[in-house]
PDB file of C-alpha atoms in Angstrom:
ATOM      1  CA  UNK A   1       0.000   0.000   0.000  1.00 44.00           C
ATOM      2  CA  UNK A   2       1.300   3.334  -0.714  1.00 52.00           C
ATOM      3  CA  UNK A   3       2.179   5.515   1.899  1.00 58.00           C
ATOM      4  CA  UNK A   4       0.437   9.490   1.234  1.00 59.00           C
ATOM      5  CA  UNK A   5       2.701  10.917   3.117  1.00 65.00           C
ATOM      6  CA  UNK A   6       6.119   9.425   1.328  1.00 68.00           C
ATOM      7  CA  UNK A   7       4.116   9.928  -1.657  1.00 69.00           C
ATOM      8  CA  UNK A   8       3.890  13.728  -0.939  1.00 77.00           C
ATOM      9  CA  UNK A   9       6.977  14.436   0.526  1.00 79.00           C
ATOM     10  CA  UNK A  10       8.934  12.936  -2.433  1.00 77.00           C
ATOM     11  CA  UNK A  11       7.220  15.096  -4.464  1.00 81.00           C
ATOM     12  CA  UNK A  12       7.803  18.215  -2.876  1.00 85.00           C
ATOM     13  CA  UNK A  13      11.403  17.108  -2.309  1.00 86.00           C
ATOM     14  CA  UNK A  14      11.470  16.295  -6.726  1.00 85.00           C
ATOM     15  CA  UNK A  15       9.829  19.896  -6.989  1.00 89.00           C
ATOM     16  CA  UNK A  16      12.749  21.766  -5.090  1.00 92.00           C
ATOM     17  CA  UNK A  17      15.277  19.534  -6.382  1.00 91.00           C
ATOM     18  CA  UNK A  18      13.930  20.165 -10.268  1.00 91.00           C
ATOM     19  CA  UNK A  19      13.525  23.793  -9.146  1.00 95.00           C
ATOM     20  CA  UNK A  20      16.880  24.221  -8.032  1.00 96.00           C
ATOM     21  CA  UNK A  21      18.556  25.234 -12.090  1.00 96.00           C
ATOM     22  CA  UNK A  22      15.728  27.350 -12.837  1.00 96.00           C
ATOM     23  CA  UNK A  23      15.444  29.421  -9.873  1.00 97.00           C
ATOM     24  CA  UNK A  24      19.776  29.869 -10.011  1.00 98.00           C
ATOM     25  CA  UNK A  25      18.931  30.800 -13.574  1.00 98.00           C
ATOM     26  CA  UNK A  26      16.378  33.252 -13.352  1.00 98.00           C
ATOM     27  CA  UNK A  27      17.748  34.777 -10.225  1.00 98.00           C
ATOM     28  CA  UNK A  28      20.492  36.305 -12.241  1.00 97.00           C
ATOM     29  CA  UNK A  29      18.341  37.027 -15.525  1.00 98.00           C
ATOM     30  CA  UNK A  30      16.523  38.874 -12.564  1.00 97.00           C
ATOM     31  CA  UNK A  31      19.205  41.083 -11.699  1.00 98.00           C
ATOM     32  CA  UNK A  32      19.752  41.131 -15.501  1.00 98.00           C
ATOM     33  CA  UNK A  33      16.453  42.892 -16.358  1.00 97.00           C
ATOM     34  CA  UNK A  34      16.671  45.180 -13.720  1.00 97.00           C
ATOM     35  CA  UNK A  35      19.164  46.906 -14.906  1.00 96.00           C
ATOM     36  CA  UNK A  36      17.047  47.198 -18.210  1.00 96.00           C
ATOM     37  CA  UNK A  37      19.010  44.660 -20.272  1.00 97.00           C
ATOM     38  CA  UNK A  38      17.176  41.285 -21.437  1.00 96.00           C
ATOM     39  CA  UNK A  39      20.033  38.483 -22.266  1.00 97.00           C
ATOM     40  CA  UNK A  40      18.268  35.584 -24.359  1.00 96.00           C
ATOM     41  CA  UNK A  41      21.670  34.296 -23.618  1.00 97.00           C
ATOM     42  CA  UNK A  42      20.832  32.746 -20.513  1.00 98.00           C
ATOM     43  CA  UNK A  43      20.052  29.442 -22.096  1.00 97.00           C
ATOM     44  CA  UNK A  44      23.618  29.547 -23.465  1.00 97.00           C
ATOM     45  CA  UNK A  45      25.232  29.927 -20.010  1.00 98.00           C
ATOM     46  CA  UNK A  46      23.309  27.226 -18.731  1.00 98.00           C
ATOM     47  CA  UNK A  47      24.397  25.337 -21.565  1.00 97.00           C
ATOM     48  CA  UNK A  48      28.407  25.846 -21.084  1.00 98.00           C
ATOM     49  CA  UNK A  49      27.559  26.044 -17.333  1.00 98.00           C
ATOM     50  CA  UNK A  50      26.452  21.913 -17.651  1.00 96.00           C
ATOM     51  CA  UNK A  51      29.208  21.152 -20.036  1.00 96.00           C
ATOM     52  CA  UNK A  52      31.920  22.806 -18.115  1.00 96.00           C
ATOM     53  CA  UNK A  53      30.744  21.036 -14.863  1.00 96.00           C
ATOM     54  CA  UNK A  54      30.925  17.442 -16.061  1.00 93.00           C
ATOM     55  CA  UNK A  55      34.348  17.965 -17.475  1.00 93.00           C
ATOM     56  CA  UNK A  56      35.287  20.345 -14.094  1.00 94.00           C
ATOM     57  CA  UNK A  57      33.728  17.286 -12.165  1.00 94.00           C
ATOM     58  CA  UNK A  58      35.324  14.885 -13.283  1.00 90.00           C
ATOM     59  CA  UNK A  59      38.818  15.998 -13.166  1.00 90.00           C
ATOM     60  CA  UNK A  60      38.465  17.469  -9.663  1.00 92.00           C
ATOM     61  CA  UNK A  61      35.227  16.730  -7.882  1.00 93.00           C
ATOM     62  CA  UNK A  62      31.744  18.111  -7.692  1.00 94.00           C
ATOM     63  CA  UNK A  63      32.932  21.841  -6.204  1.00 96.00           C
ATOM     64  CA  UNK A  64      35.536  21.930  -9.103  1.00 96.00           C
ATOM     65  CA  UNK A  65      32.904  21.309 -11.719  1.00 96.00           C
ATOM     66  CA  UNK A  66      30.566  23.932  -9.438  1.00 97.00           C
ATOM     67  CA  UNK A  67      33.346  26.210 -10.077  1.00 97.00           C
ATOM     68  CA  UNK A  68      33.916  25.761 -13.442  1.00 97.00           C
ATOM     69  CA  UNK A  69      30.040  25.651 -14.788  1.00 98.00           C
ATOM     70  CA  UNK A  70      29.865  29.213 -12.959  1.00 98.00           C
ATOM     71  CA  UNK A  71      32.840  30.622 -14.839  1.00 98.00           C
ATOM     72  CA  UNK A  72      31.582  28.915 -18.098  1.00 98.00           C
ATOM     73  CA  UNK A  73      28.291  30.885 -17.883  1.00 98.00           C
ATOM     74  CA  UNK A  74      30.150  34.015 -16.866  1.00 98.00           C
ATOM     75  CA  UNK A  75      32.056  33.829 -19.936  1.00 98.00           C
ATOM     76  CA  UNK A  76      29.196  33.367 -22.042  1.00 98.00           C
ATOM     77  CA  UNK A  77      27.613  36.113 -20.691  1.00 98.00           C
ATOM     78  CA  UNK A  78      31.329  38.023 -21.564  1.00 98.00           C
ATOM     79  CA  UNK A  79      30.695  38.002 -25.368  1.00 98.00           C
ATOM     80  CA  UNK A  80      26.822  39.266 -24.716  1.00 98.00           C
ATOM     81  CA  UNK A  81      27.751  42.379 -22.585  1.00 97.00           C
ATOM     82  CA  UNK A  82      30.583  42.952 -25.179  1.00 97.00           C
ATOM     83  CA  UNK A  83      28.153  42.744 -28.069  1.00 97.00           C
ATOM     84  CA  UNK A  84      24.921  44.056 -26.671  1.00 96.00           C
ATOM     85  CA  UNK A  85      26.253  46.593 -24.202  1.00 96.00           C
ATOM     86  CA  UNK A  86      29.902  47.466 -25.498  1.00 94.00           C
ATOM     87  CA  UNK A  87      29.177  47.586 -28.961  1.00 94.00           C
ATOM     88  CA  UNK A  88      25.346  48.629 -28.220  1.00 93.00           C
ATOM     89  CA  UNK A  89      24.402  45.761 -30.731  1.00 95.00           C
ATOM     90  CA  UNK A  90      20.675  44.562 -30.189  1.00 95.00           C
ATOM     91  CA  UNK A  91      19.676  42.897 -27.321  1.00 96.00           C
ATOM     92  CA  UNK A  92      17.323  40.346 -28.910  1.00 96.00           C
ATOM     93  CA  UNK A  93      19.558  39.039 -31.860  1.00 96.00           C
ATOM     94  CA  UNK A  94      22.495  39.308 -29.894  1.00 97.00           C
ATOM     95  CA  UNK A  95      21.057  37.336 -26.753  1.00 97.00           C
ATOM     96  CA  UNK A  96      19.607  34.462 -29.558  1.00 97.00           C
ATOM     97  CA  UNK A  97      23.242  34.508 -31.583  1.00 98.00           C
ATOM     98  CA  UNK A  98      24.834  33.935 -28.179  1.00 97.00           C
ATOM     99  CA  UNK A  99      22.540  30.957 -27.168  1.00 97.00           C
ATOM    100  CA  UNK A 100      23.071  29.141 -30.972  1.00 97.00           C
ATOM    101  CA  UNK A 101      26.882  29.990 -30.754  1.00 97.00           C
ATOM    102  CA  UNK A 102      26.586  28.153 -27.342  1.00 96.00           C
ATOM    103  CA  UNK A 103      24.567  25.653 -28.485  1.00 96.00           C
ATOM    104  CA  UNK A 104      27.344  24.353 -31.061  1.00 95.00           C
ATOM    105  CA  UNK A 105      30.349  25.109 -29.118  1.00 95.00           C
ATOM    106  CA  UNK A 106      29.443  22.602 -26.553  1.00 94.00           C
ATOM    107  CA  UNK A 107      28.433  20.582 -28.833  1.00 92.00           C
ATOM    108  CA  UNK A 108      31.731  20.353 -30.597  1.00 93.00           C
ATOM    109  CA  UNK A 109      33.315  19.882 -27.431  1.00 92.00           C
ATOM    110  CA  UNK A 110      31.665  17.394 -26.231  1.00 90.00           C
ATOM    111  CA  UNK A 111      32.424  15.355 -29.141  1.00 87.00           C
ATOM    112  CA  UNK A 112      36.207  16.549 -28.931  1.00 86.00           C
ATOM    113  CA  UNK A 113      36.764  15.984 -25.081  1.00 81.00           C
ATOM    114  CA  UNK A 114      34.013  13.016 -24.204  1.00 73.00           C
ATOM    115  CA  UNK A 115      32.921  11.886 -27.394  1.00 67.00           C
ATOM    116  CA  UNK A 116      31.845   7.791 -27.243  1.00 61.00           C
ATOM    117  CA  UNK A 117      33.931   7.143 -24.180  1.00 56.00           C
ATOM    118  CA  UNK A 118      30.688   9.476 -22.296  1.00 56.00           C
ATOM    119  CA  UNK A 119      28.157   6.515 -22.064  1.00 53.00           C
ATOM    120  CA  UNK A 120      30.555   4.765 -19.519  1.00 50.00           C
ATOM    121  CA  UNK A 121      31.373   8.066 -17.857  1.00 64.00           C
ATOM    122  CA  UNK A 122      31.199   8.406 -14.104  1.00 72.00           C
ATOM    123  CA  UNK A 123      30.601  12.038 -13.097  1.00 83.00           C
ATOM    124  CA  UNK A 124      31.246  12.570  -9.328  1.00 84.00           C
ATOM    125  CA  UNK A 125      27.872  14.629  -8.228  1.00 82.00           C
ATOM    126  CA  UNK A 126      26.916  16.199  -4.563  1.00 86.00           C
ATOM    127  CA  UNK A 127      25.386  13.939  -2.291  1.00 77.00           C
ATOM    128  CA  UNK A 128      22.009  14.277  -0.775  1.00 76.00           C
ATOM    129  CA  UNK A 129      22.153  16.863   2.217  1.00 71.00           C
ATOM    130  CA  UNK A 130      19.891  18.172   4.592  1.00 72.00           C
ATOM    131  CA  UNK A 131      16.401  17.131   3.562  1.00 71.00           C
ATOM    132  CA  UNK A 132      17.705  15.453   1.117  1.00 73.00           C
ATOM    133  CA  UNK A 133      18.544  18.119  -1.279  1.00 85.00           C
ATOM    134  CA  UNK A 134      22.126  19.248  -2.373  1.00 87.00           C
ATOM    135  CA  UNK A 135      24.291  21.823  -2.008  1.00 92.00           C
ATOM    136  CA  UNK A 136      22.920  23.783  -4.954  1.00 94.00           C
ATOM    137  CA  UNK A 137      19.631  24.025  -4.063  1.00 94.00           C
ATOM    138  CA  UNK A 138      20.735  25.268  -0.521  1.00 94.00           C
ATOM    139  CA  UNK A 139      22.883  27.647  -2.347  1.00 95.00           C
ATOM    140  CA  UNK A 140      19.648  29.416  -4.139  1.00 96.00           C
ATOM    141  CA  UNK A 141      17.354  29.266  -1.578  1.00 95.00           C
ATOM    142  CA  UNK A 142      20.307  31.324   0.395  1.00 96.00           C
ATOM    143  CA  UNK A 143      20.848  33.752  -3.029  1.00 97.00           C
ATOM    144  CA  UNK A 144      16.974  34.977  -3.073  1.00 96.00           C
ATOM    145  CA  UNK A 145      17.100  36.828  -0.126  1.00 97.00           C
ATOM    146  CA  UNK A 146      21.060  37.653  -0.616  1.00 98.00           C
ATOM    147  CA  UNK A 147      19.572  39.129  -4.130  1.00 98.00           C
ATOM    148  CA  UNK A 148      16.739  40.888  -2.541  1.00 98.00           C
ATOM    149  CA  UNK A 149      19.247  42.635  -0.252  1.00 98.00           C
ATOM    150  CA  UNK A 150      21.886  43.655  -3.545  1.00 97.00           C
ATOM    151  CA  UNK A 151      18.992  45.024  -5.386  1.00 97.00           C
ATOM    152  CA  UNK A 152      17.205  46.891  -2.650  1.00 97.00           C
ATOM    153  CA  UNK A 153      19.641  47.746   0.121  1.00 96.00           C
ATOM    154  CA  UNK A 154      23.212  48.374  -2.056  1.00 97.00           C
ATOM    155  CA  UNK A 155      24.282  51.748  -4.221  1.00 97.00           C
ATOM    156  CA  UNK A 156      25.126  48.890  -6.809  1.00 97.00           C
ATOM    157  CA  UNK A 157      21.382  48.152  -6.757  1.00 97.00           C
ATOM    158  CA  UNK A 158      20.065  51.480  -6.825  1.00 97.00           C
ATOM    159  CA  UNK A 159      22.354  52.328  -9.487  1.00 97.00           C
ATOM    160  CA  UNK A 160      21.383  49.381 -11.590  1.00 97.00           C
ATOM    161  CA  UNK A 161      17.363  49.997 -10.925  1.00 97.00           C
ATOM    162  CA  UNK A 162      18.029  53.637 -11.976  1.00 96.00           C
ATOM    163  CA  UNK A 163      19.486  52.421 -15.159  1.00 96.00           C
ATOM    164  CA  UNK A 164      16.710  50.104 -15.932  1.00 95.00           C
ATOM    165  CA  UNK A 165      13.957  52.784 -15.521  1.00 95.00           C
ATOM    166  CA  UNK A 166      15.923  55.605 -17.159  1.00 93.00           C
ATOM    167  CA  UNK A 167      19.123  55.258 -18.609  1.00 91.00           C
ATOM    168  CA  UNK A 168      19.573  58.776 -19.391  1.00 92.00           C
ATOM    169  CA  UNK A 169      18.128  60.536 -16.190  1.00 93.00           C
ATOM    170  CA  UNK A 170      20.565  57.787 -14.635  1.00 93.00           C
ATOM    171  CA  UNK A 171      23.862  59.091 -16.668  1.00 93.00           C
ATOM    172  CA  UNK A 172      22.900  62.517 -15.476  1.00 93.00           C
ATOM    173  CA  UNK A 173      22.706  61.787 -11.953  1.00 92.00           C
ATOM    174  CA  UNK A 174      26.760  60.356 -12.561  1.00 93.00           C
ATOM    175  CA  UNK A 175      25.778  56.760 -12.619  1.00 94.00           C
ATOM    176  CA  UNK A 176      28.257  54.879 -14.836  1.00 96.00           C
ATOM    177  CA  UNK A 177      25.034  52.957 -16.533  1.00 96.00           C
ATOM    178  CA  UNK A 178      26.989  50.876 -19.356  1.00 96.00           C
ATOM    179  CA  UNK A 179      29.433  49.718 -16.429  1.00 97.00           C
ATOM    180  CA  UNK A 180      27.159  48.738 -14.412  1.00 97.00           C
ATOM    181  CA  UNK A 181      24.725  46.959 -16.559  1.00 97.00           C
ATOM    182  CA  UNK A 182      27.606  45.135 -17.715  1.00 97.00           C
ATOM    183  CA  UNK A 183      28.672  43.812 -14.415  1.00 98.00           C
ATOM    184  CA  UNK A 184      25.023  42.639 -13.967  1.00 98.00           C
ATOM    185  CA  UNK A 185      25.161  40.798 -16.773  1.00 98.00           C
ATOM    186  CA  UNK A 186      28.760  39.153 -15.796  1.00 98.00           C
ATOM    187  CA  UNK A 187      27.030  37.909 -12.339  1.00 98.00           C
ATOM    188  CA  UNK A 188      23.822  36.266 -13.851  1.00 98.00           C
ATOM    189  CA  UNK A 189      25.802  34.627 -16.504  1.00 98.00           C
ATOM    190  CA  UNK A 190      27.428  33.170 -13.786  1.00 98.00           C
ATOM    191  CA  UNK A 191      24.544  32.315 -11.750  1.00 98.00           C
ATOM    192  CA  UNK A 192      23.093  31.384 -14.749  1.00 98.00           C
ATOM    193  CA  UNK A 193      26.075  28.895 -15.123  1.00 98.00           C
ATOM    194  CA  UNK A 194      25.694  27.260 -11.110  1.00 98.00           C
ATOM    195  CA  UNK A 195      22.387  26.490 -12.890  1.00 97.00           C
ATOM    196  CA  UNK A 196      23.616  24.206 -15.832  1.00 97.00           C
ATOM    197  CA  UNK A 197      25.989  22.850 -12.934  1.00 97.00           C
ATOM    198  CA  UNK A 198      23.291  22.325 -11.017  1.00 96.00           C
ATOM    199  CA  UNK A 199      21.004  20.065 -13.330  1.00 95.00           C
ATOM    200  CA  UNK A 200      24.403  18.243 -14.384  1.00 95.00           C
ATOM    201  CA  UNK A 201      25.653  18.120 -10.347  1.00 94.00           C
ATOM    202  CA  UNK A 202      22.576  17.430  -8.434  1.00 92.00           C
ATOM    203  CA  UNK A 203      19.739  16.312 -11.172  1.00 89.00           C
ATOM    204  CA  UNK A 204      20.912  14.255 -13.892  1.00 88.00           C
ATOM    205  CA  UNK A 205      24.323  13.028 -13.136  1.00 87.00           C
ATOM    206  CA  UNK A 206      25.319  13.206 -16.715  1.00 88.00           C
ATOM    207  CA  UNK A 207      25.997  15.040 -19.517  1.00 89.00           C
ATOM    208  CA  UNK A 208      24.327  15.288 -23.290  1.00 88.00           C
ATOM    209  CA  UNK A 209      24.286  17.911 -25.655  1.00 89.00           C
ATOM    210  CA  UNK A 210      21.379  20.167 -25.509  1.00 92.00           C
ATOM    211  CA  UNK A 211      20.320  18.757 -22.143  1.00 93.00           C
ATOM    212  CA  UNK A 212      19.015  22.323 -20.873  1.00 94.00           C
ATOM    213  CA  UNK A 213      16.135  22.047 -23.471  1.00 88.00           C
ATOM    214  CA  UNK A 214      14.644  25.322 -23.005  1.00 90.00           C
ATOM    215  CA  UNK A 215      15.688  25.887 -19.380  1.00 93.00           C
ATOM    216  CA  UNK A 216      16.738  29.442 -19.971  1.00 94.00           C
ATOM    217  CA  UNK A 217      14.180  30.676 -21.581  1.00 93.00           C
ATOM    218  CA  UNK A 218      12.083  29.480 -18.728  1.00 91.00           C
ATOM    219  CA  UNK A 219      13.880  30.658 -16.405  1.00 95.00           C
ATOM    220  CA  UNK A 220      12.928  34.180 -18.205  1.00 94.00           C
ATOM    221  CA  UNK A 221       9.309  33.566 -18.049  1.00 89.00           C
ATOM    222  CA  UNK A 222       9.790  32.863 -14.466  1.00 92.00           C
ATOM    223  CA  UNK A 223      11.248  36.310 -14.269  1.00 94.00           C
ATOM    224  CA  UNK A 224       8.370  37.908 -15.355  1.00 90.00           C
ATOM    225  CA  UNK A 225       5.908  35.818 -13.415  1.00 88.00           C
ATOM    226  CA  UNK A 226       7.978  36.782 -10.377  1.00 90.00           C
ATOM    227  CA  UNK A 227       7.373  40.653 -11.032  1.00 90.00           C
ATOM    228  CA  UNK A 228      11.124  41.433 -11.156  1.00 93.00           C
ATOM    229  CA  UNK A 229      11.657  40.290  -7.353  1.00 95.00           C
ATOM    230  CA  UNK A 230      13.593  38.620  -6.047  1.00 96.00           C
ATOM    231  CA  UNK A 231      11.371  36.239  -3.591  1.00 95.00           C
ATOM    232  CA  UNK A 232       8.636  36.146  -6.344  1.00 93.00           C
ATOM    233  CA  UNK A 233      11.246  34.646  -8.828  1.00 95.00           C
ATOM    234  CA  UNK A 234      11.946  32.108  -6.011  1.00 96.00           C
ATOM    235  CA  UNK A 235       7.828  31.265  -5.517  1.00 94.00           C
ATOM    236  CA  UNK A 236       7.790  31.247  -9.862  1.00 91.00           C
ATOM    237  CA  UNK A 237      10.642  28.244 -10.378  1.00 94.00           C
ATOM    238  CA  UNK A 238       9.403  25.889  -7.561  1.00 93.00           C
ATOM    239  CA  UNK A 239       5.988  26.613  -8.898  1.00 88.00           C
ATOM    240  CA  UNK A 240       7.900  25.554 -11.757  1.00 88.00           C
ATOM    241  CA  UNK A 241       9.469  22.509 -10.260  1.00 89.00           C
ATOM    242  CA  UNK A 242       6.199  21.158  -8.797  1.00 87.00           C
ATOM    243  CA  UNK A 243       4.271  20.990 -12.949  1.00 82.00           C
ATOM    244  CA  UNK A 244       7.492  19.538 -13.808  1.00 81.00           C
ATOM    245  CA  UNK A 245       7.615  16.743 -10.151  1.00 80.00           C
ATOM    246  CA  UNK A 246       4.238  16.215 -11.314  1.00 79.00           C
ATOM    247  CA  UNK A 247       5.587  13.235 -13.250  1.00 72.00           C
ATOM    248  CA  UNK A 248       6.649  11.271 -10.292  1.00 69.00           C
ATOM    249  CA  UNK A 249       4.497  11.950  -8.287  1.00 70.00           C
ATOM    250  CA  UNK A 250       1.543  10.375 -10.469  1.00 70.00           C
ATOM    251  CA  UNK A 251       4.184   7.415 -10.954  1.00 65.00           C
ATOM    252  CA  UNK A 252       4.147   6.754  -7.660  1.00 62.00           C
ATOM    253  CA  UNK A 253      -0.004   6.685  -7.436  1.00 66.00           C
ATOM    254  CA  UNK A 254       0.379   4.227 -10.100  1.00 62.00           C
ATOM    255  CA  UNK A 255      -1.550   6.887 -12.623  1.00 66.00           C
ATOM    256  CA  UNK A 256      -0.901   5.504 -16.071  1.00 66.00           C
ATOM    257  CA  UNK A 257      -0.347   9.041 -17.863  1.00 67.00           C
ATOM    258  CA  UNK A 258       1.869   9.676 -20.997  1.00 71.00           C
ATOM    259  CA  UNK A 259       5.079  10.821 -20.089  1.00 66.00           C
ATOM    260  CA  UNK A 260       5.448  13.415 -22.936  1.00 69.00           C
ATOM    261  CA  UNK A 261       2.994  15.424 -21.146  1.00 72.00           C
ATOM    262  CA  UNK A 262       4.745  15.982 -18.285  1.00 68.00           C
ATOM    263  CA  UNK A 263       7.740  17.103 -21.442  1.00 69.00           C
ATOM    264  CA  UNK A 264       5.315  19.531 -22.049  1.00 76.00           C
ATOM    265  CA  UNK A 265       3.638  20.963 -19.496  1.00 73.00           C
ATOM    266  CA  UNK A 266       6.792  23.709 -18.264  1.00 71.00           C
ATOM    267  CA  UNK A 267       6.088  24.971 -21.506  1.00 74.00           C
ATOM    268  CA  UNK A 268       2.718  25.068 -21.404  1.00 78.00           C
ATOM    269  CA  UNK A 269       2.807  26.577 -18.048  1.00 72.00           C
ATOM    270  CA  UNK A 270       5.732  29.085 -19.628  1.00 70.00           C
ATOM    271  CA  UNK A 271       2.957  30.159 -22.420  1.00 77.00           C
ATOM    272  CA  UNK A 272       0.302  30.807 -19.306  1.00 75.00           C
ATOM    273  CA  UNK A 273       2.882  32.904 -17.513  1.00 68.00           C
ATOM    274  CA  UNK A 274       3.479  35.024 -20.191  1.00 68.00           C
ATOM    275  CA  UNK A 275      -0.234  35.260 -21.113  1.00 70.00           C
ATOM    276  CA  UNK A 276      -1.756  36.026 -17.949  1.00 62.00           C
ATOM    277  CA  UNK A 277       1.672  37.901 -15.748  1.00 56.00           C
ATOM    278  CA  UNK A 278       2.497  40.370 -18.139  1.00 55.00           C
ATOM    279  CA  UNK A 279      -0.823  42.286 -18.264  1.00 56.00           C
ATOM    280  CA  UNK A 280      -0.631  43.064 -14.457  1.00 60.00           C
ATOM    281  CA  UNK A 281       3.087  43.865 -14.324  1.00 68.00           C
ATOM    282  CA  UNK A 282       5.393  46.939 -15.341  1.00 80.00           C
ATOM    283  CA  UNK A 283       8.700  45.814 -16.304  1.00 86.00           C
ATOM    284  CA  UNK A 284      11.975  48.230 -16.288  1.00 92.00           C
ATOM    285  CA  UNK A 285      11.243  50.857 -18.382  1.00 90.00           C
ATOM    286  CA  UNK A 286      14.475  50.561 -19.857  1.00 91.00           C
ATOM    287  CA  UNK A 287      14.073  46.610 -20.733  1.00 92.00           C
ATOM    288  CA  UNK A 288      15.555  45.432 -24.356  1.00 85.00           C
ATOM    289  CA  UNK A 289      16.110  48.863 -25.535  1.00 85.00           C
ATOM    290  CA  UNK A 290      19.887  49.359 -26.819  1.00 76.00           C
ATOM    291  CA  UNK A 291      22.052  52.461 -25.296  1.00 62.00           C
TER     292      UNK A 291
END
């Protein structure tokens, strides 16, 4: 007989653990868009975030391949600020150029570095912690109020709100408004990266090319179904987690549902987001349009 209360646990313990690379994700795109910059990038961070985990992991550990996914995302998210911000190119194409470029770059590597020998790879991944949930999900449940308090309680986030809800009035008060939305972008590359480190780390255990399927550009809808804060964006991915947990949990009731709509239904829900949070919402003023 099935227990309801295993049942129900697991699946709220699935939902935080699925959670876990969106909310990194969008956490950073949050910051991102604050600022009044919109990086369709994300996706590609997360991408080279997952990558450069399973190769960091497996030459030195789980931490090493934390380490590394971060620095992969951050880099990523180097050649957007360059282009979008340094060069003033558009946000939009750059952002989508960024996640393709991504998209066969790690590809290629893959096949370069892994290649067949990655069936009968064994990637060293964090360990079940308190509650059962790893160190990255600790890690952003810790970085939504640690967000909340760089946006809201900083001169780093008051310069980088100013510059998302007037760029110029901003540069006339002496804030340096390309600078900082270029550091902004830097740190939710990188968080952005712990994501794809995350679902490689503490989720899958593997590596394949194009795992993230999508993941970033959820992670943006999450964004905007989170209002721009901090906490919201936090409520938004494990809201998130639990459509995605629902699989498992109707597994374990024995339901005999189709599988590929439990694929679907983030994206679904993504579609719903967008639908029914943007109507009630005001974004950065600032948002997507190129200084």
């Amino acid at each position: 007989m099935i227990d309801g209360g295993d049942v129900l646990l697991g699946f709220v313990a699935a939902a935080i653990r699925v959670a876990t690379p969106l909310v990194l994700a969008a956490l950073g795109e949050a910051v991102v868009e604050r600022g009044g910059v919109i990086n369709l990038g994300v996706e590609g961070s997360m991408l080279a975030g997952a990558l450069a985990a399973a190769l960091g992991a497996t030459w030195g550990g789980p931490w090493a391949g934390f380490a590394a996914g971060g620095a992969a995302g951050l880099a990523v998210a180097g050649v957007f600020a360059a282009v979008a911000i340094g060069a003033r190119a558009d946000q939009i194409i750059t952002g989508t150029a960024v996640t393709l470029g991504a998209v066969g770059l790690t590809g290629a590597v893959y096949r370069a570095t892994l290649g067949t020998a990655a069936a009968g790879l064994t990637i060293p991944t964090f360990g079940a912690g308190p509650l059962g949930q790893g160190a990255p999900t600790w890690l952003a449940l810790l970085l939504a109020p640690l967000t909340w308090w760089l946006l809201f309680r900083t001169r780093f986030g008051l310069q980088l709100r100013a510059a998302g809800e007037g760029r110029e009035e901003a540069e006339a008060m002496g804030v340096p408004v390309r600078r900082v939305r270029a550091l902004a972008v830097l740190a939710g590359g990188m968080l952005a990266g712990w994501g794809g480190a995350a679902l490689v780390l503490a989720q899958v255990g593997s590596f394949a090319e194009r795992m993230t399927a999508g993941r970033g550009f959820i992670a943006i809808a999450i964004v905007v179904l989170g209002r721009w804060h901090p906490v919201g964006v936090l409520v938004a991915g494990l809201l998130f987690g639990a459509a995605t947990a629902l699989q498992f949990l109707f597994q374990a009731m024995g339901l005999a549902v189709p599988y590929q709509l439990f694929l679907m239904f983030p994206y679904v829900l993504t579609l719903l987001a967008l639908a029914r949070g943007v109507g009630g919402v005001r974004a950065p003023a600032e948002l997507g349009r190129n200084a």
